[in-house]
Amino acid sequence: MTDPHKLETTAQCDSSTLFILHVMDQAGCEALDTILVRTAPAPLVDAGEDIRICPGDTVSLHGTATGGVPPYTWNWSPQEGILDSPRQRDIVVQPGNSTMYILRVTAANGCIARDSVRVIVESVDSATIVPAGPMRLCEGDSITLTATSGFSRYEWWKDDTLLIGTASSLMVRSSGRYTVRFETISGCKGTAGPVTILIAPEPEPVILIDGPHPVCLGDSVLLRTSTPFTRYEWLDDSGRVVSTAPT
């Protein structure tokens, strides 16, 4: 009760309660009156357990109500994702994102109760493949591809061929387009990639001699390669680098 000493007051009852009003006028005369405030039972509402679904899937939500004064009226919110009327006990939803649905039940006596259920839409669009370095390799080198972690199952594919390995990472030693197909704990499936790995063939330099050969003792000769490269190291017979120029 907010203030029992005023002409008007507000009371909140957990059960039926008898209130007694005691008044006194200016002459000191006293009087009493009573009023019984009866509380009506509210229904108990259950919107169900939280549900996980895959993107684009639909799911049925089932509401129940007991107690109170039937019949009940039903109202689900928010409207987004509800495929039929929200004013019925059972509905079908197709949310684009994880959504909390609230079931509001009104009994025949006007008492209202609520419950909520969360529909969790599994995320499968955010998965990626991250290469651990440049995707152009030399012959004999390898690179590790790592997919987004947290999924329950992985399948690695090279072009259209299924590879051995179900871990979130894969070591690659050959050219190709690599993708990974994955599955969430709820059975939702997705694909990440492709990532293209290129293995460059090993260079085959050929040394050419410009000028007459053999040469006389003490003379010089120009050595060059038949194909241009990005880097050079000329070594003598002791293994010492004597030049980094193309010739």
PDB file of C-alpha atoms in Angstrom:
ATOM      1  CA  MET A   1       0.000   0.000   0.000  1.00  0.00           C
ATOM      2  CA  THR A   2       1.457   3.356  -1.038  1.00  0.00           C
ATOM      3  CA  ASP A   3       0.112   5.544   1.839  1.00  0.00           C
ATOM      4  CA  PRO A   4      -2.598   4.308   4.225  1.00  0.00           C
ATOM      5  CA  HIS A   5      -3.264   7.844   5.639  1.00  0.00           C
ATOM      6  CA  LYS A   6      -4.615   9.447   2.450  1.00  0.00           C
ATOM      7  CA  LEU A   7      -8.050   9.609   0.903  1.00  0.00           C
ATOM      8  CA  GLU A   8      -6.855   7.407  -1.952  1.00  0.00           C
ATOM      9  CA  THR A   9      -4.169   4.761  -1.917  1.00  0.00           C
ATOM     10  CA  THR A  10      -2.836   2.018  -4.153  1.00  0.00           C
ATOM     11  CA  ALA A  11      -2.479  -1.558  -2.988  1.00  0.00           C
ATOM     12  CA  GLN A  12      -0.893  -4.586  -4.648  1.00  0.00           C
ATOM     13  CA  CYS A  13      -2.267  -7.945  -3.580  1.00  0.00           C
ATOM     14  CA  ASP A  14      -0.599 -11.326  -3.854  1.00  0.00           C
ATOM     15  CA  SER A  15      -3.825 -12.973  -2.742  1.00  0.00           C
ATOM     16  CA  SER A  16      -7.398 -11.996  -1.899  1.00  0.00           C
ATOM     17  CA  THR A  17      -7.214  -9.378   0.871  1.00  0.00           C
ATOM     18  CA  LEU A  18      -9.750  -7.684   3.151  1.00  0.00           C
ATOM     19  CA  PHE A  19      -9.003  -3.967   3.552  1.00  0.00           C
ATOM     20  CA  ILE A  20     -10.450  -1.985   6.474  1.00  0.00           C
ATOM     21  CA  LEU A  21     -10.951   1.789   6.273  1.00  0.00           C
ATOM     22  CA  HIS A  22     -10.937   3.646   9.627  1.00  0.00           C
ATOM     23  CA  VAL A  23     -11.984   7.326   9.447  1.00  0.00           C
ATOM     24  CA  MET A  24     -12.500  10.145  11.936  1.00  0.00           C
ATOM     25  CA  ASP A  25     -14.282  13.444  11.289  1.00  0.00           C
ATOM     26  CA  GLN A  26     -13.592  16.884  12.832  1.00  0.00           C
ATOM     27  CA  ALA A  27     -15.922  16.130  15.728  1.00  0.00           C
ATOM     28  CA  GLY A  28     -13.933  13.056  16.662  1.00  0.00           C
ATOM     29  CA  CYS A  29     -16.556  10.611  15.476  1.00  0.00           C
ATOM     30  CA  GLU A  30     -15.145   7.379  14.065  1.00  0.00           C
ATOM     31  CA  ALA A  31     -16.433   4.833  11.571  1.00  0.00           C
ATOM     32  CA  LEU A  32     -15.235   1.733   9.758  1.00  0.00           C
ATOM     33  CA  ASP A  33     -15.831   0.165   6.370  1.00  0.00           C
ATOM     34  CA  THR A  34     -14.375  -2.873   4.698  1.00  0.00           C
ATOM     35  CA  ILE A  35     -13.806  -4.092   1.192  1.00  0.00           C
ATOM     36  CA  LEU A  36     -12.617  -7.476  -0.018  1.00  0.00           C
ATOM     37  CA  VAL A  37     -10.250  -7.321  -2.983  1.00  0.00           C
ATOM     38  CA  ARG A  38     -10.258 -10.653  -4.690  1.00  0.00           C
ATOM     39  CA  THR A  39      -7.291 -11.664  -6.847  1.00  0.00           C
ATOM     40  CA  ALA A  40      -7.936 -13.661  -9.989  1.00  0.00           C
ATOM     41  CA  PRO A  41      -5.499 -16.439 -10.866  1.00  0.00           C
ATOM     42  CA  ALA A  42      -3.186 -15.684 -13.803  1.00  0.00           C
ATOM     43  CA  PRO A  43      -2.370 -18.436 -16.320  1.00  0.00           C
ATOM     44  CA  LEU A  44       1.001 -20.172 -16.410  1.00  0.00           C
ATOM     45  CA  VAL A  45       2.522 -19.792 -19.882  1.00  0.00           C
ATOM     46  CA  ASP A  46       5.246 -21.830 -21.594  1.00  0.00           C
ATOM     47  CA  ALA A  47       6.629 -20.815 -25.006  1.00  0.00           C
ATOM     48  CA  GLY A  48       8.944 -23.838 -25.225  1.00  0.00           C
ATOM     49  CA  GLU A  49      12.690 -24.390 -25.141  1.00  0.00           C
ATOM     50  CA  ASP A  50      15.161 -22.328 -27.197  1.00  0.00           C
ATOM     51  CA  ILE A  51      15.667 -23.721 -30.712  1.00  0.00           C
ATOM     52  CA  ARG A  52      18.594 -23.705 -33.165  1.00  0.00           C
ATOM     53  CA  ILE A  53      17.881 -23.679 -36.917  1.00  0.00           C
ATOM     54  CA  CYS A  54      19.831 -23.308 -40.152  1.00  0.00           C
ATOM     55  CA  PRO A  55      19.566 -20.162 -42.297  1.00  0.00           C
ATOM     56  CA  GLY A  56      16.395 -20.257 -44.405  1.00  0.00           C
ATOM     57  CA  ASP A  57      14.748 -23.011 -42.344  1.00  0.00           C
ATOM     58  CA  THR A  58      11.317 -22.766 -40.743  1.00  0.00           C
ATOM     59  CA  VAL A  59      10.325 -24.006 -37.293  1.00  0.00           C
ATOM     60  CA  SER A  60       7.073 -24.371 -35.377  1.00  0.00           C
ATOM     61  CA  LEU A  61       6.646 -22.713 -31.987  1.00  0.00           C
ATOM     62  CA  HIS A  62       4.134 -24.291 -29.619  1.00  0.00           C
ATOM     63  CA  GLY A  63       2.629 -22.307 -26.750  1.00  0.00           C
ATOM     64  CA  THR A  64       0.865 -23.784 -23.749  1.00  0.00           C
ATOM     65  CA  ALA A  65      -1.143 -22.214 -20.942  1.00  0.00           C
ATOM     66  CA  THR A  66      -2.607 -23.693 -17.756  1.00  0.00           C
ATOM     67  CA  GLY A  67      -4.475 -22.225 -14.826  1.00  0.00           C
ATOM     68  CA  GLY A  68      -6.215 -18.900 -14.781  1.00  0.00           C
ATOM     69  CA  VAL A  69      -9.632 -18.663 -16.392  1.00  0.00           C
ATOM     70  CA  PRO A  70      -9.884 -20.083 -19.906  1.00  0.00           C
ATOM     71  CA  PRO A  71     -10.487 -19.541 -22.741  1.00  0.00           C
ATOM     72  CA  TYR A  72      -7.238 -17.787 -23.558  1.00  0.00           C
ATOM     73  CA  THR A  73      -6.250 -15.377 -26.268  1.00  0.00           C
ATOM     74  CA  TRP A  74      -2.758 -15.673 -27.751  1.00  0.00           C
ATOM     75  CA  ASN A  75      -0.392 -13.123 -29.206  1.00  0.00           C
ATOM     76  CA  TRP A  76       3.204 -13.663 -30.435  1.00  0.00           C
ATOM     77  CA  SER A  77       5.680 -10.864 -31.062  1.00  0.00           C
ATOM     78  CA  PRO A  78       7.645  -9.510 -32.821  1.00  0.00           C
ATOM     79  CA  GLN A  79       5.903  -9.928 -36.158  1.00  0.00           C
ATOM     80  CA  GLU A  80       9.176 -10.331 -38.110  1.00  0.00           C
ATOM     81  CA  GLY A  81       9.653 -13.889 -39.332  1.00  0.00           C
ATOM     82  CA  ILE A  82       6.158 -15.110 -38.396  1.00  0.00           C
ATOM     83  CA  LEU A  83       4.659 -16.799 -41.468  1.00  0.00           C
ATOM     84  CA  ASP A  84       1.059 -16.979 -40.250  1.00  0.00           C
ATOM     85  CA  SER A  85      -1.171 -15.140 -37.784  1.00  0.00           C
ATOM     86  CA  PRO A  86       0.528 -14.279 -34.491  1.00  0.00           C
ATOM     87  CA  ARG A  87      -2.832 -14.542 -32.707  1.00  0.00           C
ATOM     88  CA  GLN A  88      -2.874 -18.303 -32.323  1.00  0.00           C
ATOM     89  CA  ARG A  89      -1.275 -20.786 -29.977  1.00  0.00           C
ATOM     90  CA  ASP A  90       1.076 -22.447 -32.513  1.00  0.00           C
ATOM     91  CA  ILE A  91       2.937 -20.511 -35.181  1.00  0.00           C
ATOM     92  CA  VAL A  92       5.544 -21.142 -37.888  1.00  0.00           C
ATOM     93  CA  VAL A  93       8.516 -18.768 -38.061  1.00  0.00           C
ATOM     94  CA  GLN A  94      11.389 -18.186 -40.468  1.00  0.00           C
ATOM     95  CA  PRO A  95      13.613 -15.516 -38.911  1.00  0.00           C
ATOM     96  CA  GLY A  96      16.509 -14.080 -40.873  1.00  0.00           C
ATOM     97  CA  ASN A  97      18.529 -13.632 -37.699  1.00  0.00           C
ATOM     98  CA  SER A  98      18.411 -14.985 -34.175  1.00  0.00           C
ATOM     99  CA  THR A  99      15.168 -13.679 -32.634  1.00  0.00           C
ATOM    100  CA  MET A 100      13.510 -13.732 -29.201  1.00  0.00           C
ATOM    101  CA  TYR A 101       9.765 -14.427 -29.599  1.00  0.00           C
ATOM    102  CA  ILE A 102       7.438 -13.425 -26.752  1.00  0.00           C
ATOM    103  CA  LEU A 103       4.131 -15.210 -26.161  1.00  0.00           C
ATOM    104  CA  ARG A 104       1.478 -13.081 -24.403  1.00  0.00           C
ATOM    105  CA  VAL A 105      -1.539 -14.971 -23.082  1.00  0.00           C
ATOM    106  CA  THR A 106      -4.669 -13.239 -21.795  1.00  0.00           C
ATOM    107  CA  ALA A 107      -7.138 -15.264 -19.723  1.00  0.00           C
ATOM    108  CA  ALA A 108     -10.907 -14.714 -19.800  1.00  0.00           C
ATOM    109  CA  ASN A 109     -10.683 -12.753 -16.546  1.00  0.00           C
ATOM    110  CA  GLY A 110      -8.222 -10.291 -18.108  1.00  0.00           C
ATOM    111  CA  CYS A 111      -5.121 -11.598 -16.352  1.00  0.00           C
ATOM    112  CA  ILE A 112      -2.024 -11.625 -18.555  1.00  0.00           C
ATOM    113  CA  ALA A 113       1.080 -13.810 -18.476  1.00  0.00           C
ATOM    114  CA  ARG A 114       4.110 -13.993 -20.749  1.00  0.00           C
ATOM    115  CA  ASP A 115       6.939 -16.319 -21.701  1.00  0.00           C
ATOM    116  CA  SER A 116       9.661 -16.172 -24.355  1.00  0.00           C
ATOM    117  CA  VAL A 117      11.598 -18.523 -26.605  1.00  0.00           C
ATOM    118  CA  ARG A 118      14.767 -17.752 -28.560  1.00  0.00           C
ATOM    119  CA  VAL A 119      15.157 -19.030 -32.115  1.00  0.00           C
ATOM    120  CA  ILE A 120      18.899 -19.096 -32.854  1.00  0.00           C
ATOM    121  CA  VAL A 121      19.867 -18.956 -36.526  1.00  0.00           C
ATOM    122  CA  GLU A 122      23.242 -20.668 -36.964  1.00  0.00           C
ATOM    123  CA  SER A 123      25.843 -18.528 -38.729  1.00  0.00           C
ATOM    124  CA  VAL A 124      27.451 -20.254 -41.720  1.00  0.00           C
ATOM    125  CA  ASP A 125      28.238 -17.232 -43.938  1.00  0.00           C
ATOM    126  CA  SER A 126      31.157 -15.906 -41.911  1.00  0.00           C
ATOM    127  CA  ALA A 127      33.494 -18.870 -42.443  1.00  0.00           C
ATOM    128  CA  THR A 128      36.725 -18.222 -44.346  1.00  0.00           C
ATOM    129  CA  ILE A 129      39.944 -19.955 -45.385  1.00  0.00           C
ATOM    130  CA  VAL A 130      43.156 -18.210 -44.315  1.00  0.00           C
ATOM    131  CA  PRO A 131      46.420 -19.225 -46.032  1.00  0.00           C
ATOM    132  CA  ALA A 132      49.552 -19.096 -43.862  1.00  0.00           C
ATOM    133  CA  GLY A 133      51.573 -17.140 -46.415  1.00  0.00           C
ATOM    134  CA  PRO A 134      51.774 -16.360 -50.137  1.00  0.00           C
ATOM    135  CA  MET A 135      49.590 -18.564 -52.322  1.00  0.00           C
ATOM    136  CA  ARG A 136      52.262 -18.901 -55.041  1.00  0.00           C
ATOM    137  CA  LEU A 137      54.821 -21.482 -53.962  1.00  0.00           C
ATOM    138  CA  CYS A 138      57.990 -23.004 -55.296  1.00  0.00           C
ATOM    139  CA  GLU A 139      58.099 -26.658 -56.176  1.00  0.00           C
ATOM    140  CA  GLY A 140      58.621 -28.739 -53.029  1.00  0.00           C
ATOM    141  CA  ASP A 141      57.244 -26.084 -50.692  1.00  0.00           C
ATOM    142  CA  SER A 142      53.985 -26.359 -48.745  1.00  0.00           C
ATOM    143  CA  ILE A 143      51.406 -24.044 -47.211  1.00  0.00           C
ATOM    144  CA  THR A 144      48.793 -24.550 -44.487  1.00  0.00           C
ATOM    145  CA  LEU A 145      45.204 -23.497 -45.112  1.00  0.00           C
ATOM    146  CA  THR A 146      43.117 -22.857 -41.999  1.00  0.00           C
ATOM    147  CA  ALA A 147      39.328 -22.629 -41.938  1.00  0.00           C
ATOM    148  CA  THR A 148      37.267 -20.776 -39.349  1.00  0.00           C
ATOM    149  CA  SER A 149      37.181 -22.820 -36.154  1.00  0.00           C
ATOM    150  CA  GLY A 150      34.140 -23.864 -34.144  1.00  0.00           C
ATOM    151  CA  PHE A 151      32.397 -26.208 -36.560  1.00  0.00           C
ATOM    152  CA  SER A 152      31.763 -29.869 -35.814  1.00  0.00           C
ATOM    153  CA  ARG A 153      32.900 -31.298 -39.173  1.00  0.00           C
ATOM    154  CA  TYR A 154      35.132 -30.292 -42.083  1.00  0.00           C
ATOM    155  CA  GLU A 155      35.588 -31.662 -45.620  1.00  0.00           C
ATOM    156  CA  TRP A 156      38.440 -30.352 -47.748  1.00  0.00           C
ATOM    157  CA  TRP A 157      38.151 -30.420 -51.544  1.00  0.00           C
ATOM    158  CA  LYS A 158      40.704 -29.776 -54.262  1.00  0.00           C
ATOM    159  CA  ASP A 159      38.852 -28.815 -57.417  1.00  0.00           C
ATOM    160  CA  ASP A 160      36.170 -31.561 -57.462  1.00  0.00           C
ATOM    161  CA  THR A 161      38.130 -34.159 -55.482  1.00  0.00           C
ATOM    162  CA  LEU A 162      37.484 -34.926 -51.816  1.00  0.00           C
ATOM    163  CA  LEU A 163      40.732 -34.925 -49.834  1.00  0.00           C
ATOM    164  CA  ILE A 164      41.712 -36.946 -46.787  1.00  0.00           C
ATOM    165  CA  GLY A 165      41.407 -34.904 -43.608  1.00  0.00           C
ATOM    166  CA  THR A 166      38.587 -33.584 -41.456  1.00  0.00           C
ATOM    167  CA  ALA A 167      40.477 -31.043 -39.337  1.00  0.00           C
ATOM    168  CA  SER A 168      40.045 -27.283 -39.602  1.00  0.00           C
ATOM    169  CA  SER A 169      43.466 -26.952 -41.296  1.00  0.00           C
ATOM    170  CA  LEU A 170      45.072 -28.599 -44.317  1.00  0.00           C
ATOM    171  CA  MET A 171      48.677 -28.701 -45.590  1.00  0.00           C
ATOM    172  CA  VAL A 172      48.868 -28.146 -49.353  1.00  0.00           C
ATOM    173  CA  ARG A 173      51.712 -29.111 -51.674  1.00  0.00           C
ATOM    174  CA  SER A 174      50.072 -28.961 -55.130  1.00  0.00           C
ATOM    175  CA  SER A 175      48.318 -26.427 -57.339  1.00  0.00           C
ATOM    176  CA  GLY A 176      44.531 -26.251 -57.306  1.00  0.00           C
ATOM    177  CA  ARG A 177      41.370 -24.549 -56.098  1.00  0.00           C
ATOM    178  CA  TYR A 178      40.734 -25.514 -52.467  1.00  0.00           C
ATOM    179  CA  THR A 179      37.399 -25.271 -50.676  1.00  0.00           C
ATOM    180  CA  VAL A 180      36.157 -26.535 -47.324  1.00  0.00           C
ATOM    181  CA  ARG A 181      32.667 -27.756 -46.575  1.00  0.00           C
ATOM    182  CA  PHE A 182      31.691 -27.607 -42.918  1.00  0.00           C
ATOM    183  CA  GLU A 183      28.822 -28.522 -40.641  1.00  0.00           C
ATOM    184  CA  THR A 184      27.636 -26.944 -37.390  1.00  0.00           C
ATOM    185  CA  ILE A 185      26.682 -28.898 -34.299  1.00  0.00           C
ATOM    186  CA  SER A 186      23.030 -28.455 -35.335  1.00  0.00           C
ATOM    187  CA  GLY A 187      23.634 -29.928 -38.788  1.00  0.00           C
ATOM    188  CA  CYS A 188      23.767 -26.667 -40.750  1.00  0.00           C
ATOM    189  CA  LYS A 189      26.094 -26.872 -43.744  1.00  0.00           C
ATOM    190  CA  GLY A 190      28.163 -24.269 -45.540  1.00  0.00           C
ATOM    191  CA  THR A 191      31.155 -23.784 -47.815  1.00  0.00           C
ATOM    192  CA  ALA A 192      34.185 -21.487 -47.612  1.00  0.00           C
ATOM    193  CA  GLY A 193      36.572 -20.653 -50.427  1.00  0.00           C
ATOM    194  CA  PRO A 194      37.810 -21.269 -52.989  1.00  0.00           C
ATOM    195  CA  VAL A 195      41.449 -20.423 -52.400  1.00  0.00           C
ATOM    196  CA  THR A 196      43.718 -20.925 -55.416  1.00  0.00           C
ATOM    197  CA  ILE A 197      47.221 -22.256 -54.767  1.00  0.00           C
ATOM    198  CA  LEU A 198      49.781 -22.129 -57.566  1.00  0.00           C
ATOM    199  CA  ILE A 199      52.977 -24.187 -57.463  1.00  0.00           C
ATOM    200  CA  ALA A 200      55.568 -22.630 -59.761  1.00  0.00           C
ATOM    201  CA  PRO A 201      57.843 -25.065 -61.612  1.00  0.00           C
ATOM    202  CA  GLU A 202      61.461 -25.178 -60.493  1.00  0.00           C
ATOM    203  CA  PRO A 203      63.577 -22.796 -62.640  1.00  0.00           C
ATOM    204  CA  GLU A 204      66.121 -24.397 -64.943  1.00  0.00           C
ATOM    205  CA  PRO A 205      68.854 -21.875 -65.675  1.00  0.00           C
ATOM    206  CA  VAL A 206      71.249 -22.514 -68.538  1.00  0.00           C
ATOM    207  CA  ILE A 207      74.625 -20.746 -68.477  1.00  0.00           C
ATOM    208  CA  LEU A 208      75.800 -19.347 -71.817  1.00  0.00           C
ATOM    209  CA  ILE A 209      79.253 -18.103 -72.712  1.00  0.00           C
ATOM    210  CA  ASP A 210      79.537 -15.020 -74.864  1.00  0.00           C
ATOM    211  CA  GLY A 211      82.693 -15.173 -76.980  1.00  0.00           C
ATOM    212  CA  PRO A 212      85.199 -17.853 -77.934  1.00  0.00           C
ATOM    213  CA  HIS A 213      85.605 -20.883 -75.730  1.00  0.00           C
ATOM    214  CA  PRO A 214      87.927 -22.120 -74.364  1.00  0.00           C
ATOM    215  CA  VAL A 215      89.654 -18.901 -73.361  1.00  0.00           C
ATOM    216  CA  CYS A 216      93.306 -18.175 -72.820  1.00  0.00           C
ATOM    217  CA  LEU A 217      94.763 -18.021 -69.329  1.00  0.00           C
ATOM    218  CA  GLY A 218      94.273 -14.542 -67.883  1.00  0.00           C
ATOM    219  CA  ASP A 219      91.506 -13.565 -70.321  1.00  0.00           C
ATOM    220  CA  SER A 220      87.914 -12.790 -69.188  1.00  0.00           C
ATOM    221  CA  VAL A 221      84.685 -14.159 -70.468  1.00  0.00           C
ATOM    222  CA  LEU A 222      81.063 -13.017 -70.175  1.00  0.00           C
ATOM    223  CA  LEU A 223      78.675 -15.516 -68.618  1.00  0.00           C
ATOM    224  CA  ARG A 224      74.898 -15.072 -68.808  1.00  0.00           C
ATOM    225  CA  THR A 225      71.698 -17.106 -68.503  1.00  0.00           C
ATOM    226  CA  SER A 226      69.378 -18.037 -71.302  1.00  0.00           C
ATOM    227  CA  THR A 227      66.300 -16.858 -69.350  1.00  0.00           C
ATOM    228  CA  PRO A 228      65.868 -13.713 -67.208  1.00  0.00           C
ATOM    229  CA  PHE A 229      65.266 -14.201 -63.485  1.00  0.00           C
ATOM    230  CA  THR A 230      64.474 -11.873 -60.590  1.00  0.00           C
ATOM    231  CA  ARG A 231      67.581 -12.758 -58.557  1.00  0.00           C
ATOM    232  CA  TYR A 232      71.056 -14.060 -59.328  1.00  0.00           C
ATOM    233  CA  GLU A 233      73.997 -15.485 -57.387  1.00  0.00           C
ATOM    234  CA  TRP A 234      77.148 -16.448 -59.275  1.00  0.00           C
ATOM    235  CA  LEU A 235      79.434 -18.754 -57.278  1.00  0.00           C
ATOM    236  CA  ASP A 236      82.953 -19.936 -57.898  1.00  0.00           C
ATOM    237  CA  ASP A 237      84.111 -23.517 -57.391  1.00  0.00           C
ATOM    238  CA  SER A 238      84.647 -22.840 -53.674  1.00  0.00           C
ATOM    239  CA  GLY A 239      81.013 -21.833 -53.188  1.00  0.00           C
ATOM    240  CA  ARG A 240      81.826 -18.142 -52.732  1.00  0.00           C
ATOM    241  CA  VAL A 241      79.363 -15.651 -54.201  1.00  0.00           C
ATOM    242  CA  VAL A 242      81.280 -13.581 -56.725  1.00  0.00           C
ATOM    243  CA  SER A 243      78.410 -11.650 -58.324  1.00  0.00           C
ATOM    244  CA  THR A 244      74.668 -10.958 -58.039  1.00  0.00           C
ATOM    245  CA  ALA A 245      74.380  -9.306 -61.454  1.00  0.00           C
ATOM    246  CA  PRO A 246      72.584 -10.980 -64.355  1.00  0.00           C
ATOM    247  CA  THR A 247      75.945 -11.461 -66.148  1.00  0.00           C
TER     248      THR A 247
END
